[in-house]
N, CA and C atoms as an extended XYZ file, in Angstrom:
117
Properties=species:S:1:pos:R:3:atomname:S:1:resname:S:1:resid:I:1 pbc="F F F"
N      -145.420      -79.018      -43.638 N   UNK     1
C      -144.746      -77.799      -43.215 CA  UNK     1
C      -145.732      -76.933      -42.436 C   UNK     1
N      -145.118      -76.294      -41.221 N   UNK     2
C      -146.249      -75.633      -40.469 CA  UNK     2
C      -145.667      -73.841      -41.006 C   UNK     2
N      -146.497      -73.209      -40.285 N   UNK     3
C      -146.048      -71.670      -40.834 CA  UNK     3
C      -145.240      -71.245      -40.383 C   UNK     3
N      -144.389      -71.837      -38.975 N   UNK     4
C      -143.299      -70.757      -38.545 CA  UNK     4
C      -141.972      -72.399      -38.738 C   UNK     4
N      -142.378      -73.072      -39.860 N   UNK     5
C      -141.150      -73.721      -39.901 CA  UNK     5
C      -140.125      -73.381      -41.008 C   UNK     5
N      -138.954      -73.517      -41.043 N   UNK     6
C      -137.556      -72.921      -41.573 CA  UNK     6
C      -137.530      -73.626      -42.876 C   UNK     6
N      -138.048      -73.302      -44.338 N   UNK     7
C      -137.372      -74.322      -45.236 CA  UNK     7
C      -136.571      -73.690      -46.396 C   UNK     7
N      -135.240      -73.672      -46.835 N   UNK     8
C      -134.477      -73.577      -47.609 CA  UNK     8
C      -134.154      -74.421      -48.862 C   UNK     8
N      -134.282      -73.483      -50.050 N   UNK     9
C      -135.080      -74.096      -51.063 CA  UNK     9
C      -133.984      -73.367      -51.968 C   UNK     9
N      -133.399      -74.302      -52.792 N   UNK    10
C      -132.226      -73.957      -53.584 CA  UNK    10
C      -132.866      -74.858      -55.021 C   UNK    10
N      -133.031      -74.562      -55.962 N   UNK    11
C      -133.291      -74.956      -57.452 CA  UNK    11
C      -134.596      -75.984      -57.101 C   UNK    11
N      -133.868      -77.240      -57.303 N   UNK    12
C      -135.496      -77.807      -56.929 CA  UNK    12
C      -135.523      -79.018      -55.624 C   UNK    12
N      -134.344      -78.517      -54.783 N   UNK    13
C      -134.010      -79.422      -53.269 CA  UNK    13
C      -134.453      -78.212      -52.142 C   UNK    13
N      -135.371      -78.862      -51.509 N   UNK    14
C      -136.075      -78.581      -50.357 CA  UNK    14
C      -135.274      -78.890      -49.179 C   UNK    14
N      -134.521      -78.173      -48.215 N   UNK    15
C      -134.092      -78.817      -47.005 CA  UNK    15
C      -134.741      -78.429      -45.992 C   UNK    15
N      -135.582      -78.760      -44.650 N   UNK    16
C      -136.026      -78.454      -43.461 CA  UNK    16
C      -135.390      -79.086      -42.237 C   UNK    16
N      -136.211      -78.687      -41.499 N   UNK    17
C      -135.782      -79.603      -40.239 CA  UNK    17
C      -134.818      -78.294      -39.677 C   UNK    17
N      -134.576      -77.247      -39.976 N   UNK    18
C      -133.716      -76.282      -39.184 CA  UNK    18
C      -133.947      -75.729      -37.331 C   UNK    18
N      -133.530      -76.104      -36.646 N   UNK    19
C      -133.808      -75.338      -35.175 CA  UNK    19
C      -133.504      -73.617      -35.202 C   UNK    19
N      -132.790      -73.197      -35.670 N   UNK    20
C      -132.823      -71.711      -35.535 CA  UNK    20
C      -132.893      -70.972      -36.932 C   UNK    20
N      -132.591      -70.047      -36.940 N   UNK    21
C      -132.136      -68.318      -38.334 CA  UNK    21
C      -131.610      -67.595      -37.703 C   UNK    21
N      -131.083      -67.045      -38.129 N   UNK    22
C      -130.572      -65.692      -37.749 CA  UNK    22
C      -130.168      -64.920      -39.047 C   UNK    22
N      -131.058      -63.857      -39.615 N   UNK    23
C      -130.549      -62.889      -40.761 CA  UNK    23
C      -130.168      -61.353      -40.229 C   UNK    23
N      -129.076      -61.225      -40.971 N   UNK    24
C      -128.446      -59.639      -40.038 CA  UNK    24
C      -128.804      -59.020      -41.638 C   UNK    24
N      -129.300      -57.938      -41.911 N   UNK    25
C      -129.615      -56.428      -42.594 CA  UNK    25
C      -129.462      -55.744      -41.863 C   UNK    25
N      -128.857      -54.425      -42.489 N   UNK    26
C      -128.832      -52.870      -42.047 CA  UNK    26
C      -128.132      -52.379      -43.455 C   UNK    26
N      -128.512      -50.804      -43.239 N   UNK    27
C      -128.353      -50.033      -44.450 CA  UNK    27
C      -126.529      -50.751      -44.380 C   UNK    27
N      -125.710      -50.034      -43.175 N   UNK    28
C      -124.561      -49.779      -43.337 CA  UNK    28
C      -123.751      -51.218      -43.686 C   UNK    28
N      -124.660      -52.555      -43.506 N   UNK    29
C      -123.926      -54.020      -43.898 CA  UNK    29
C      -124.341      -54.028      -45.046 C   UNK    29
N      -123.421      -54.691      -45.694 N   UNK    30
C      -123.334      -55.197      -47.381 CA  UNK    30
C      -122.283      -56.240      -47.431 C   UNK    30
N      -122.373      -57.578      -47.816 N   UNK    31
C      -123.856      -57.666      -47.945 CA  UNK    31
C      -124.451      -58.262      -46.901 C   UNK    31
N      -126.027      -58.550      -46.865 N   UNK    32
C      -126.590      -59.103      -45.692 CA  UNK    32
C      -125.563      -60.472      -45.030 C   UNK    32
N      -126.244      -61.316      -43.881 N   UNK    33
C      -125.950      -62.291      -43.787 CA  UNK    33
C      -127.028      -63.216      -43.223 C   UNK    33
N      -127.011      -64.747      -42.989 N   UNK    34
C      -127.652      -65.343      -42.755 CA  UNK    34
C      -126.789      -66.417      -41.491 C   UNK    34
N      -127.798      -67.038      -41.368 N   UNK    35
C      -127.053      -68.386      -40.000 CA  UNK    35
C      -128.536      -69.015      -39.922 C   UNK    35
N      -128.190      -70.630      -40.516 N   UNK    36
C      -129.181      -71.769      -39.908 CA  UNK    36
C      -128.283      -72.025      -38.949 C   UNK    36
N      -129.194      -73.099      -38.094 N   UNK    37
C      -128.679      -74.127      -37.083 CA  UNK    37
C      -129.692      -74.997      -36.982 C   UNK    37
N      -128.395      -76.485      -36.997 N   UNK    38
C      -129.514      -77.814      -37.202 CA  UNK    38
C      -128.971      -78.825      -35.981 C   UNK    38
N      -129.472      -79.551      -35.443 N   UNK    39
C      -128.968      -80.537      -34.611 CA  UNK    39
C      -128.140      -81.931      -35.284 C   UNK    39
């Protein structure tokens, strides 16, 4: 794993390999949101 790579980590399954993120925060959103994208 390098430092600017994407890994999503749910109990004890590791998934990588993601091409993008996208996380939306702001006070006035609730709740946040997220977006991978994989090829």
């Amino acid at each position: 794993m390098t430092d600017d790579e994407i890994l999503l980590s749910i109990g004890d399954y590791m998934l990588a390999g993601w091409t993008s993120l996208r996380c939306t925060r702001g006070i006035e959103r609730f709740p946040s949101d997220f977006e991978l994208g994989m090829t």
